[in-house]
PDB file of C-alpha atoms and ligand atoms in Angstrom:
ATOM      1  CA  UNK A   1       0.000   0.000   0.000  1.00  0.00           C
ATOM      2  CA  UNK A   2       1.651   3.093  -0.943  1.00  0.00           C
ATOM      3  CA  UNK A   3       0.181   6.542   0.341  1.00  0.00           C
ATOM      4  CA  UNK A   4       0.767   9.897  -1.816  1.00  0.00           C
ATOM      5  CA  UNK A   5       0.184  12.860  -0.436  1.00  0.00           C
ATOM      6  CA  UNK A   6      -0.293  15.437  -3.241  1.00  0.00           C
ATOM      7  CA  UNK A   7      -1.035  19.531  -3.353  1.00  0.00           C
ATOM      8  CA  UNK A   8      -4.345  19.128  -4.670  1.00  0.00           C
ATOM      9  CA  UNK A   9      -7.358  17.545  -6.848  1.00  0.00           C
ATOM     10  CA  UNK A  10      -5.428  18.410 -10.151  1.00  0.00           C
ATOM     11  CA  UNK A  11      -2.328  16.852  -9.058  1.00  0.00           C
ATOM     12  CA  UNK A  12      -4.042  13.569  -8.205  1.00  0.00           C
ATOM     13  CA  UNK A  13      -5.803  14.095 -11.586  1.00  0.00           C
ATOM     14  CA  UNK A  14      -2.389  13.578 -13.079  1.00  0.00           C
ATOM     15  CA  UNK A  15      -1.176  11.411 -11.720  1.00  0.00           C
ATOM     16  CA  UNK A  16      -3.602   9.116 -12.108  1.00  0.00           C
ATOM     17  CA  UNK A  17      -3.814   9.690 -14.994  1.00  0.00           C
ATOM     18  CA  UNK A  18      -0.353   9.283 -15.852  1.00  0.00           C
ATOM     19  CA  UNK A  19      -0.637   5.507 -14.472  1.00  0.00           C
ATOM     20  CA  UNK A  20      -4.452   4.816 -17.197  1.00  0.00           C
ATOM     21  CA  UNK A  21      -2.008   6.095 -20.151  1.00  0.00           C
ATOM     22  CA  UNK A  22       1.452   4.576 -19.089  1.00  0.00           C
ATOM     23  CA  UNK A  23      -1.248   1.185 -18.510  1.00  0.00           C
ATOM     24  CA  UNK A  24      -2.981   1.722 -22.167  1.00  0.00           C
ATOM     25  CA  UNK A  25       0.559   2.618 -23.769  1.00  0.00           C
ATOM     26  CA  UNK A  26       1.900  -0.852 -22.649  1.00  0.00           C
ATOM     27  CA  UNK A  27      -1.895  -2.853 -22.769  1.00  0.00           C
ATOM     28  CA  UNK A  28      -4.149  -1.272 -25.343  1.00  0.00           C
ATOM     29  CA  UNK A  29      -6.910  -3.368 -25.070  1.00  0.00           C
ATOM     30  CA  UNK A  30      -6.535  -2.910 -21.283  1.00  0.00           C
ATOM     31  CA  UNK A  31      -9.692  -3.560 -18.556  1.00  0.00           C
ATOM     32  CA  UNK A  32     -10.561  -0.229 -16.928  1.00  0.00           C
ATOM     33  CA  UNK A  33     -12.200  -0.287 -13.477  1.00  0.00           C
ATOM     34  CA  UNK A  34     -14.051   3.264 -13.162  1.00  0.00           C
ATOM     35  CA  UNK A  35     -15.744   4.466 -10.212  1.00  0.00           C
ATOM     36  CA  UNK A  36     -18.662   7.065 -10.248  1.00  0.00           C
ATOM     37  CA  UNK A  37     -18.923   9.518  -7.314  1.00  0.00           C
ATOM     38  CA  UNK A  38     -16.647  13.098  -7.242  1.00  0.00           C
ATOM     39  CA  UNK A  39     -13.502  12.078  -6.510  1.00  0.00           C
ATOM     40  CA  UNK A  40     -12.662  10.345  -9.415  1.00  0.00           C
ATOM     41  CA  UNK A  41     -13.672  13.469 -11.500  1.00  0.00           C
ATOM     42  CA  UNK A  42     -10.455  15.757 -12.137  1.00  0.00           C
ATOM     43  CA  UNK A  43      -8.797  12.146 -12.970  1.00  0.00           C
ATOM     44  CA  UNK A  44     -11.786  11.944 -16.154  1.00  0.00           C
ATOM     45  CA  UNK A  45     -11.170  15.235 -16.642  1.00  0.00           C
ATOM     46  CA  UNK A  46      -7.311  15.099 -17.502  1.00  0.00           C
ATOM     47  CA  UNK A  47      -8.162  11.943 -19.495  1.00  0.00           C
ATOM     48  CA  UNK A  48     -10.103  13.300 -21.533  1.00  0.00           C
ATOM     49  CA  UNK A  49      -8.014  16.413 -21.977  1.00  0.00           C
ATOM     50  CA  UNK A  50      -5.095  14.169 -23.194  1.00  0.00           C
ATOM     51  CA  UNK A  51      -7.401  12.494 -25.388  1.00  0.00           C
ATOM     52  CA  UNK A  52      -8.678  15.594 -26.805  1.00  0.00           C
ATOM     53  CA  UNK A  53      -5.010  16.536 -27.329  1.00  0.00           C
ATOM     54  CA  UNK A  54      -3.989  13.123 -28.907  1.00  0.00           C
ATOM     55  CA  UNK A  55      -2.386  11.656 -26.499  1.00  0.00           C
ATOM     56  CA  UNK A  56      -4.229   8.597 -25.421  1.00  0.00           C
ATOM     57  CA  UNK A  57      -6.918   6.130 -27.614  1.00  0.00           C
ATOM     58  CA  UNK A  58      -9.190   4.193 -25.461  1.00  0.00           C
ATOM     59  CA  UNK A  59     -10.322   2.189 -28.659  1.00  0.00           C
ATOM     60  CA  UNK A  60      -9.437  -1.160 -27.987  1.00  0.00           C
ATOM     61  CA  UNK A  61      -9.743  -0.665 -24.033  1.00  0.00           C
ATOM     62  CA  UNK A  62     -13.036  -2.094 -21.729  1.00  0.00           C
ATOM     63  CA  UNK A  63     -14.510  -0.598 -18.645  1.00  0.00           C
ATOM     64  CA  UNK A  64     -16.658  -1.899 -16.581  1.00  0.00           C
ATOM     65  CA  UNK A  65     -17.975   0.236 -13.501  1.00  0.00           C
ATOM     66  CA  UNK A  66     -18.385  -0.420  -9.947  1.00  0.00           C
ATOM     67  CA  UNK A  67     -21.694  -0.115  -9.310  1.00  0.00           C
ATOM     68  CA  UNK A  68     -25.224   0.932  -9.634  1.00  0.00           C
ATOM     69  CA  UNK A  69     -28.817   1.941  -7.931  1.00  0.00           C
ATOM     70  CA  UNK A  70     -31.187  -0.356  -7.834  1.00  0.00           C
ATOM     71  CA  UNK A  71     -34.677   0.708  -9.574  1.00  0.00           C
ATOM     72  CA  UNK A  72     -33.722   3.990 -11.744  1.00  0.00           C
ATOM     73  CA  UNK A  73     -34.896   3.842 -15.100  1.00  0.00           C
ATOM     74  CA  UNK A  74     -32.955   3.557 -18.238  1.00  0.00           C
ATOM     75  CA  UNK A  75     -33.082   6.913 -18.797  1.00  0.00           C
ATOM     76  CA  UNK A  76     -32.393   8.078 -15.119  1.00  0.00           C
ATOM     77  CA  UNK A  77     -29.637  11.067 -15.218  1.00  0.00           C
ATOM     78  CA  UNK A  78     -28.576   9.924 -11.531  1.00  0.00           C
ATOM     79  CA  UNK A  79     -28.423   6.209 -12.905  1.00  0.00           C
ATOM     80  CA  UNK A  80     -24.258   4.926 -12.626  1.00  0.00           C
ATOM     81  CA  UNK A  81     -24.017   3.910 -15.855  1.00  0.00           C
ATOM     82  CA  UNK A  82     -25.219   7.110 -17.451  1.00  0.00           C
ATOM     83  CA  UNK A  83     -22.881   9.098 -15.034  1.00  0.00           C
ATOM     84  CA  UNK A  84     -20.192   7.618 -16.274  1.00  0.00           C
ATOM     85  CA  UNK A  85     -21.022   7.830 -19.967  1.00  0.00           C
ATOM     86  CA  UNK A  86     -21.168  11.339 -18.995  1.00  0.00           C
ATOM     87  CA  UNK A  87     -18.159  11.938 -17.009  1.00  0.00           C
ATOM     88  CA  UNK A  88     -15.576  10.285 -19.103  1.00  0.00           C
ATOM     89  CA  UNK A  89     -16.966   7.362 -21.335  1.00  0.00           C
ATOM     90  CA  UNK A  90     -18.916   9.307 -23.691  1.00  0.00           C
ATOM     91  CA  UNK A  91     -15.680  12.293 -23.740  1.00  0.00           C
ATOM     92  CA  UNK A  92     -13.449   9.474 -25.447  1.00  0.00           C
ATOM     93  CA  UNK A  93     -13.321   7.179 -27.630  1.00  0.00           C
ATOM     94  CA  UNK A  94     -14.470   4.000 -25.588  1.00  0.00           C
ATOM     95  CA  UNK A  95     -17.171   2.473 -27.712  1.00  0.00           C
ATOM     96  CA  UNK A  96     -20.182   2.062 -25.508  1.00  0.00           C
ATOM     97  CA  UNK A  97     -20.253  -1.584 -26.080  1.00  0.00           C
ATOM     98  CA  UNK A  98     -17.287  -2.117 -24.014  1.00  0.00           C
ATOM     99  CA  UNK A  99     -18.170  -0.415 -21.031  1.00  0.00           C
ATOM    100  CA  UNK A 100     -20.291  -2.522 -18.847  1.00  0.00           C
ATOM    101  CA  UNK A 101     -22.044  -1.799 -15.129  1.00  0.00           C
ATOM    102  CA  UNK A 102     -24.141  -4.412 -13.256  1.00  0.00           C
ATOM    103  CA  UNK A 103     -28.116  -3.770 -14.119  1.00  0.00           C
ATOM    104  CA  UNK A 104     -30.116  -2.337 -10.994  1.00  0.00           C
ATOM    105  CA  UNK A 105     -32.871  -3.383 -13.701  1.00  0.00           C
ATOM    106  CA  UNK A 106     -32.717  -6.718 -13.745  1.00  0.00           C
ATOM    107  CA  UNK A 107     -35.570  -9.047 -12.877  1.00  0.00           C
ATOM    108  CA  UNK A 108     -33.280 -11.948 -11.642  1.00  0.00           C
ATOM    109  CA  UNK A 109     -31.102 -10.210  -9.314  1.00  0.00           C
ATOM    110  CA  UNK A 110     -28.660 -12.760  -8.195  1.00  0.00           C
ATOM    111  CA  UNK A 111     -28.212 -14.504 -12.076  1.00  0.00           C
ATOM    112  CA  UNK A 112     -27.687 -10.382 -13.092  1.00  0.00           C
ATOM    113  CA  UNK A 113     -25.094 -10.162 -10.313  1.00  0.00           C
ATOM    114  CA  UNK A 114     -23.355 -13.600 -11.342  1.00  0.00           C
ATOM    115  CA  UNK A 115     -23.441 -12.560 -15.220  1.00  0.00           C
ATOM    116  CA  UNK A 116     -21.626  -9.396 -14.353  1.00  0.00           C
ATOM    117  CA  UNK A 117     -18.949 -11.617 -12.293  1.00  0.00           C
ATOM    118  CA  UNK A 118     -18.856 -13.784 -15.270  1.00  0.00           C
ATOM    119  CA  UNK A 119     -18.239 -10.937 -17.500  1.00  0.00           C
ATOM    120  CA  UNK A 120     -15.292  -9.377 -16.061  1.00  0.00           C
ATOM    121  CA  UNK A 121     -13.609 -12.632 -15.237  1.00  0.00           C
ATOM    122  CA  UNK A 122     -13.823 -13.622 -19.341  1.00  0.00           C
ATOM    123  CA  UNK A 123     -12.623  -9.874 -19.959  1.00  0.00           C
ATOM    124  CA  UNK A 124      -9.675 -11.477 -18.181  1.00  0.00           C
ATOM    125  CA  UNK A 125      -9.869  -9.626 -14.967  1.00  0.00           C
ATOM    126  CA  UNK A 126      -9.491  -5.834 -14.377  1.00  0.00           C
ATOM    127  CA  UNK A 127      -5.777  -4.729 -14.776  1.00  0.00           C
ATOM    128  CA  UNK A 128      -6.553  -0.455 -13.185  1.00  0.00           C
ATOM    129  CA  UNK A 129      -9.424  -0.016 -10.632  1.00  0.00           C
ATOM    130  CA  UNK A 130      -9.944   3.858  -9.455  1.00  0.00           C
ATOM    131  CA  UNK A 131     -11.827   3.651  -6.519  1.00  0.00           C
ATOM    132  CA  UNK A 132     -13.507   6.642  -4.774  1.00  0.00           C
ATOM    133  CA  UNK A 133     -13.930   6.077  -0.766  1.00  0.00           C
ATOM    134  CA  UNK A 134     -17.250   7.154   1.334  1.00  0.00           C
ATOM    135  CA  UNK A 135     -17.114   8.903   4.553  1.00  0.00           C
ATOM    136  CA  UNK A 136     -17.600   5.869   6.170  1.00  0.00           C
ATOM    137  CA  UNK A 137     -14.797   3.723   4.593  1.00  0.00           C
ATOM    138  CA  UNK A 138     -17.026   2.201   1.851  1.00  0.00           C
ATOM    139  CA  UNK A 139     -15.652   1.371  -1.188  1.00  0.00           C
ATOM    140  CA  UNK A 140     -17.764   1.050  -4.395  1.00  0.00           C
ATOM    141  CA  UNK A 141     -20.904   0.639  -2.367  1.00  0.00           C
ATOM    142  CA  UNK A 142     -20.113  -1.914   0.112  1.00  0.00           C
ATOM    143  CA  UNK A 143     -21.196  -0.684   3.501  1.00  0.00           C
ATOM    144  CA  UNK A 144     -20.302  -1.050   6.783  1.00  0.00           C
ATOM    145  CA  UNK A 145     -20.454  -4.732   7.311  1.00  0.00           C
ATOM    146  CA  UNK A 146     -20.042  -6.257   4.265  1.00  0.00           C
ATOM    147  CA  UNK A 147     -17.834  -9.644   3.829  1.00  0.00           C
ATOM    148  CA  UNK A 148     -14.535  -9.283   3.452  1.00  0.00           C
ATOM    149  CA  UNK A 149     -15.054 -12.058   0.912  1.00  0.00           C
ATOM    150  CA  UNK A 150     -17.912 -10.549  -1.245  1.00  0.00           C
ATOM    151  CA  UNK A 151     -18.623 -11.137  -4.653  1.00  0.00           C
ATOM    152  CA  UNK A 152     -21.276  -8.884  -6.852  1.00  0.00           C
ATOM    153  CA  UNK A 153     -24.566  -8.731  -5.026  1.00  0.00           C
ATOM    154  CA  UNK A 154     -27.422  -6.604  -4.115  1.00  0.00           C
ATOM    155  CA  UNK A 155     -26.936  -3.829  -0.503  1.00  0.00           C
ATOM    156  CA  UNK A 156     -28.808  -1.917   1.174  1.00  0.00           C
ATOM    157  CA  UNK A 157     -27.583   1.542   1.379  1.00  0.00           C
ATOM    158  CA  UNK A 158     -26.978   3.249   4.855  1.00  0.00           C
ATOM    159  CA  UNK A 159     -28.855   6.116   5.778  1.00  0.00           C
ATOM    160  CA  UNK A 160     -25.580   8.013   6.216  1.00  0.00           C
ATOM    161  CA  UNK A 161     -24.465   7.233   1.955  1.00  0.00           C
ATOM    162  CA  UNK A 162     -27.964   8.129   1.048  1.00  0.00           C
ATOM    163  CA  UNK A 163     -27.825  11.668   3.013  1.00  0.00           C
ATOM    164  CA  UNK A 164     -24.462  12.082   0.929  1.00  0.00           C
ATOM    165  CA  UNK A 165     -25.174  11.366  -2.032  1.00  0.00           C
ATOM    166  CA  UNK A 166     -28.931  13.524  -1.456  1.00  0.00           C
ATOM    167  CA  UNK A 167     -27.191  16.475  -3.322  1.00  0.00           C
ATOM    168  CA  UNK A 168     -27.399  14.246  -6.563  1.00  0.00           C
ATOM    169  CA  UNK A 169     -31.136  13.874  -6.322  1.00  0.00           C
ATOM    170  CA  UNK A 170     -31.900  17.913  -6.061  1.00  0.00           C
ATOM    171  CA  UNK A 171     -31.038  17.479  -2.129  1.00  0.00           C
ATOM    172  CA  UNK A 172     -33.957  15.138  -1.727  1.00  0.00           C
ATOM    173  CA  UNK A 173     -32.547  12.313   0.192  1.00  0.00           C
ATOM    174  CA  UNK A 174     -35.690  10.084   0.202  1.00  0.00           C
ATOM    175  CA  UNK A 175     -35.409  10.665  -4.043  1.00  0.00           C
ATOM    176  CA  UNK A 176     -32.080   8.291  -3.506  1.00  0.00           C
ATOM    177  CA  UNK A 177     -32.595   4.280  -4.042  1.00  0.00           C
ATOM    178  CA  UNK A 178     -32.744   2.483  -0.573  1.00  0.00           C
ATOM    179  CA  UNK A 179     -30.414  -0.365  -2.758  1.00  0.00           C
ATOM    180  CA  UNK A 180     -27.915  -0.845  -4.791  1.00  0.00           C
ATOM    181  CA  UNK A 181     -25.876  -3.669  -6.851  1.00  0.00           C
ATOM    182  CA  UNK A 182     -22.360  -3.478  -6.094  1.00  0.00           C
ATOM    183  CA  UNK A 183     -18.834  -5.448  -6.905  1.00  0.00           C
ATOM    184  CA  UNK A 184     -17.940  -7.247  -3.567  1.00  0.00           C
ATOM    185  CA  UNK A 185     -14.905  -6.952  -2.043  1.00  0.00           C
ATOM    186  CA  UNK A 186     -13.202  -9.768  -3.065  1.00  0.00           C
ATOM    187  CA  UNK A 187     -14.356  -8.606  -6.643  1.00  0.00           C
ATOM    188  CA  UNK A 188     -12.475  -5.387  -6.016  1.00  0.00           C
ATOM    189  CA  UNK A 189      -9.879  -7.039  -4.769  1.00  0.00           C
ATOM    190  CA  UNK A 190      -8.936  -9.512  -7.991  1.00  0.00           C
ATOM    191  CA  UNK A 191      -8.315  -6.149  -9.480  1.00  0.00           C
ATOM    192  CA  UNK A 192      -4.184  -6.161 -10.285  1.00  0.00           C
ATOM    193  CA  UNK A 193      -3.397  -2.412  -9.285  1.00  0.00           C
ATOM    194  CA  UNK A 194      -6.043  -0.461  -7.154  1.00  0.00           C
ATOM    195  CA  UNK A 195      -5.583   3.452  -7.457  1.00  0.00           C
ATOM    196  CA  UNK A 196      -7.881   5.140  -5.024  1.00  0.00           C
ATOM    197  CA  UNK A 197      -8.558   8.944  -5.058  1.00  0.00           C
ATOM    198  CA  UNK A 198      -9.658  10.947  -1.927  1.00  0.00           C
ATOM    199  CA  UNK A 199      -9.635  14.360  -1.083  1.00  0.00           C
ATOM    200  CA  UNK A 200     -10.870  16.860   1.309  1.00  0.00           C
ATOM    201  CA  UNK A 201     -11.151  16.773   5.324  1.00  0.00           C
ATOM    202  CA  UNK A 202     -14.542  14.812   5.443  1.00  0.00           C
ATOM    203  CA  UNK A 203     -12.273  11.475   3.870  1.00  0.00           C
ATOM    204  CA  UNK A 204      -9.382  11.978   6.803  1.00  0.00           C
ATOM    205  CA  UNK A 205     -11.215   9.494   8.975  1.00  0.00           C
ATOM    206  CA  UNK A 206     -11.583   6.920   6.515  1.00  0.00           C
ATOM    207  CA  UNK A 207      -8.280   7.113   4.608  1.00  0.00           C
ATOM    208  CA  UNK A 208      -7.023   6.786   8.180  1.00  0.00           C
ATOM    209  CA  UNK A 209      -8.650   3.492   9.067  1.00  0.00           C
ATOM    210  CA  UNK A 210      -8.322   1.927   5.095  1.00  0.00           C
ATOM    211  CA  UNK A 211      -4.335   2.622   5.513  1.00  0.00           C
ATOM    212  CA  UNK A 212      -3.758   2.333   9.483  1.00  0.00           C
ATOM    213  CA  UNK A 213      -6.458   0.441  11.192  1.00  0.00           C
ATOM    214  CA  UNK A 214      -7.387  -2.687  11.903  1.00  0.00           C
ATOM    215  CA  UNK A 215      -8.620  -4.908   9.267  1.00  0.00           C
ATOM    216  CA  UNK A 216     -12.273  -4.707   9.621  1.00  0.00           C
ATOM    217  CA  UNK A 217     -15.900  -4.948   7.952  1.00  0.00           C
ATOM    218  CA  UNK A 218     -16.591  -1.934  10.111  1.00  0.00           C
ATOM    219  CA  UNK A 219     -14.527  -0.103   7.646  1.00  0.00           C
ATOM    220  CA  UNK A 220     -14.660  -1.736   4.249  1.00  0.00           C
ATOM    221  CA  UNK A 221     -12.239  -0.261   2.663  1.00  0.00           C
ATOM    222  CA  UNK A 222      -9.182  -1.839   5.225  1.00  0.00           C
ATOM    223  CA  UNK A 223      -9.813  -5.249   3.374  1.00  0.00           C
ATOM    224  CA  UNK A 224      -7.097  -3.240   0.857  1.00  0.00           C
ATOM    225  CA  UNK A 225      -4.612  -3.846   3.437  1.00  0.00           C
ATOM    226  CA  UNK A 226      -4.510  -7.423   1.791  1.00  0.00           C
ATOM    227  CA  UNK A 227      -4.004  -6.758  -1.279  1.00  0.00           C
ATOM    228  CA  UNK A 228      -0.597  -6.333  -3.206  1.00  0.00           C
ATOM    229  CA  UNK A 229      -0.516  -3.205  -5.281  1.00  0.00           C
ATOM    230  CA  UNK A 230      -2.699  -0.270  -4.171  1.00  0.00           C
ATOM    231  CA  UNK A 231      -1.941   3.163  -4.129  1.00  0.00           C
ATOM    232  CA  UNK A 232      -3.543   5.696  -2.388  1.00  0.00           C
ATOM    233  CA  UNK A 233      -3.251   9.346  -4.123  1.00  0.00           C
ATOM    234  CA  UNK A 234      -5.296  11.789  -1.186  1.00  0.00           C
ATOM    235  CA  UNK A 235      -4.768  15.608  -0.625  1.00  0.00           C
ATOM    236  CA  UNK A 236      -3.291  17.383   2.716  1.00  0.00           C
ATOM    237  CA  UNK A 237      -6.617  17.459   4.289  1.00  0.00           C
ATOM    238  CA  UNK A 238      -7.434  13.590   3.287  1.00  0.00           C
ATOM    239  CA  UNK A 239      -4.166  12.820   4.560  1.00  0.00           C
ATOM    240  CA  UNK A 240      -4.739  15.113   8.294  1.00  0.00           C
ATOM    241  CA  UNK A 241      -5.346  12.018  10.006  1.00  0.00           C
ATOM    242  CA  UNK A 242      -2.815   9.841   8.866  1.00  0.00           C
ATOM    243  CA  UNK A 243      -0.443   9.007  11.551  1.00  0.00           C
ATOM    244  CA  UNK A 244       2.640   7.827   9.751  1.00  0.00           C
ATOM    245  CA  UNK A 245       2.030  10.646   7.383  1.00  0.00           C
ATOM    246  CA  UNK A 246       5.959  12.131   7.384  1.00  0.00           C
ATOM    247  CA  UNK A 247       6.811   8.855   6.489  1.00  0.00           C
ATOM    248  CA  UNK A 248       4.682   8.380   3.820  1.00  0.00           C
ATOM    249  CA  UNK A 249       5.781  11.925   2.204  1.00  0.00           C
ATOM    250  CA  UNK A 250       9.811  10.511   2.634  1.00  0.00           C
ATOM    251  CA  UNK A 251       8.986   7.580   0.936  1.00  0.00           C
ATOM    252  CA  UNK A 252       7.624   9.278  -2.015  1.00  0.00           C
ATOM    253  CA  UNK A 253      10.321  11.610  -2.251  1.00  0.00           C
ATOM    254  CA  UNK A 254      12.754   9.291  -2.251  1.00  0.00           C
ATOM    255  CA  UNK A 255      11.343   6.815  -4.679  1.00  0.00           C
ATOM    256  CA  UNK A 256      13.102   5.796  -7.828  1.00  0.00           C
ATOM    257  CA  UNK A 257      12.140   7.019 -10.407  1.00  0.00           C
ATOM    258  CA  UNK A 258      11.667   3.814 -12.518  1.00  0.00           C
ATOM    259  CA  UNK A 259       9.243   2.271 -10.093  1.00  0.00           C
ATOM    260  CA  UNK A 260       5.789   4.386 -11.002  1.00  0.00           C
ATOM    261  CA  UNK A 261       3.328   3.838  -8.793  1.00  0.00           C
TER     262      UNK A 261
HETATM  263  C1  GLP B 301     -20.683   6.500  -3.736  1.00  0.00           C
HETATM  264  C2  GLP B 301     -20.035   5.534  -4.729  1.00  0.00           C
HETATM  265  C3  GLP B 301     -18.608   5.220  -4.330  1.00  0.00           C
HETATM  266  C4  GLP B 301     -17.860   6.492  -4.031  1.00  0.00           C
HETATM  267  C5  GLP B 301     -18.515   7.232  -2.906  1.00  0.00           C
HETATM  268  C6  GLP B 301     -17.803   8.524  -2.527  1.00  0.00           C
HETATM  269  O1  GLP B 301     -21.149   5.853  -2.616  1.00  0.00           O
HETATM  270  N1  GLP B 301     -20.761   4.321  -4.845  1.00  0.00           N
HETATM  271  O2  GLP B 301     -17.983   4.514  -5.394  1.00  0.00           O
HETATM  272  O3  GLP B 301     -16.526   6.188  -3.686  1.00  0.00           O
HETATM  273  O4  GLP B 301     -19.833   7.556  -3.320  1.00  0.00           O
HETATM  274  O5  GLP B 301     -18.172   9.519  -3.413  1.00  0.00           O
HETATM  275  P1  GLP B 301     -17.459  10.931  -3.529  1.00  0.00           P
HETATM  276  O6  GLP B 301     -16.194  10.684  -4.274  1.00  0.00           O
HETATM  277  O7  GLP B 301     -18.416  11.780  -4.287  1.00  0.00           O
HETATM  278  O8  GLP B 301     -17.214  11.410  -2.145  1.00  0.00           O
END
């Protein structure tokens, strides 16, 4: 688990950034894990500038998102899969065919849940997952709770995820889906590199616990701790809680070159 502590939202943005196109540049037809939520955003945003400016094709690559409410139609603005058409997908040139979220539509819940596990393992696994975290340590939407050993599968959403993500639905909290499908956390973690974004004061808590406390379901996102390549990229006030945070600023500094993240 490596921790970066970076200036601000751009500068993650970049980086980031820098690891999709050095990932695309080596693995064209590379698997893309994208997350929906804010974080992620300024990392979209320089994508698609360097697209716009030539310097990365997403033509051959897949995506396949994290994610998604439970019972919004098709059409739904707030619906994950038409966020992220609108965030990044639909600013590049990823054919919408190759992007693929699990379907908060379906009639058969657990056969949609198993198709969509089915359908990233024959995409041959993800190689980059950017992963957003919630106040409360969940990761993609697997709440407080959750199996460490989770696989694609329909949640409940806390009260406390539904009041923050309220100022999606006009600020209307009870306009937000009481459920969601979500990749597990052993889904998340088959991933082979996990980039996760966070920034601002409200994430200190949380990127504390996912980097420095104890493995727990209370805080989903610590299940991380386990895995072999993850790298955290958080701002100074994500990072005010950290407790080994000089260290984690040497380390950077001092890192060769070569490595990447
Ligand atoms: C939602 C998403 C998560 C995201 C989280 C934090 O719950 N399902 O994937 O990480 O929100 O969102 P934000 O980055 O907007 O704080």
């Amino acid at each position: 688990m490596e921790i970066v502590i970076l200036d601000d939202a751009q500068a993650i943005g970049r980086l980031a950034a820098d690891q999709v196109c050095t990932l695309l540049a080596r693995k064209p037809d590379a698997v893309l894990g994208l997350a929906t939520g804010s974080s992620p955003l300024p990392v979209y945003d320089e994508l698609v500038r360097r697209h716009q400016a030539g310097e990365v094709t997403f033509g051959q690559a897949r995506a396949f998102t994290l994610d998604e409410y439970v019972g919004l139609a098709a059409g739904h603005p707030e619906r994950y899969r038409n966020v992220i058409d609108r965030e990044f997908t639909g600013r590049v040139d990823l054919d919408p065919s190759r992007v693929a979220g699990p379907d908060g539509l379906a009639r058969d819940v657990p056969a949609a849940c198993a198709a969509y596990e089915r359908a990233i393992t024959d995409a041959g696994g993800v190689d980059l997952q950017i992963l957003g975290i919630g106040t409360d340590g969940h990761i993609a939407f697997n709440e407080p709770g959750s199996s460490l050993a989770s696989r694609t599968r329909i949640k409940t959403l806390t009260h406390q995820t539904r009041v923050d993500n309220a100022r999606f639905f006009g600020g209307d909290v009870d306009a937000v889906p009481t459920h969601c499908l979500t990749q597990g956390l052993a889904t998340i973690m088959a991933a082979r590199h996990v980039l996760l974004v966070a920034t601002g004061q409200g994430k200190a808590q949380a990127v504390h616990e996912l980097a420095e406390g104890a493995v727990s379901a209370l805080w989903p996102a610590t299940v991380l701790q386990h895995h072999p390549h993850v790298s955290i990229l958080v701002d100074e006030a994500a990072a005010s809680r950290l407790q080994l945070v000089g260290y984690y600023r040497e380390t950077y500094l001092a890192k060769p070159a070569w490595q990447g993240l």
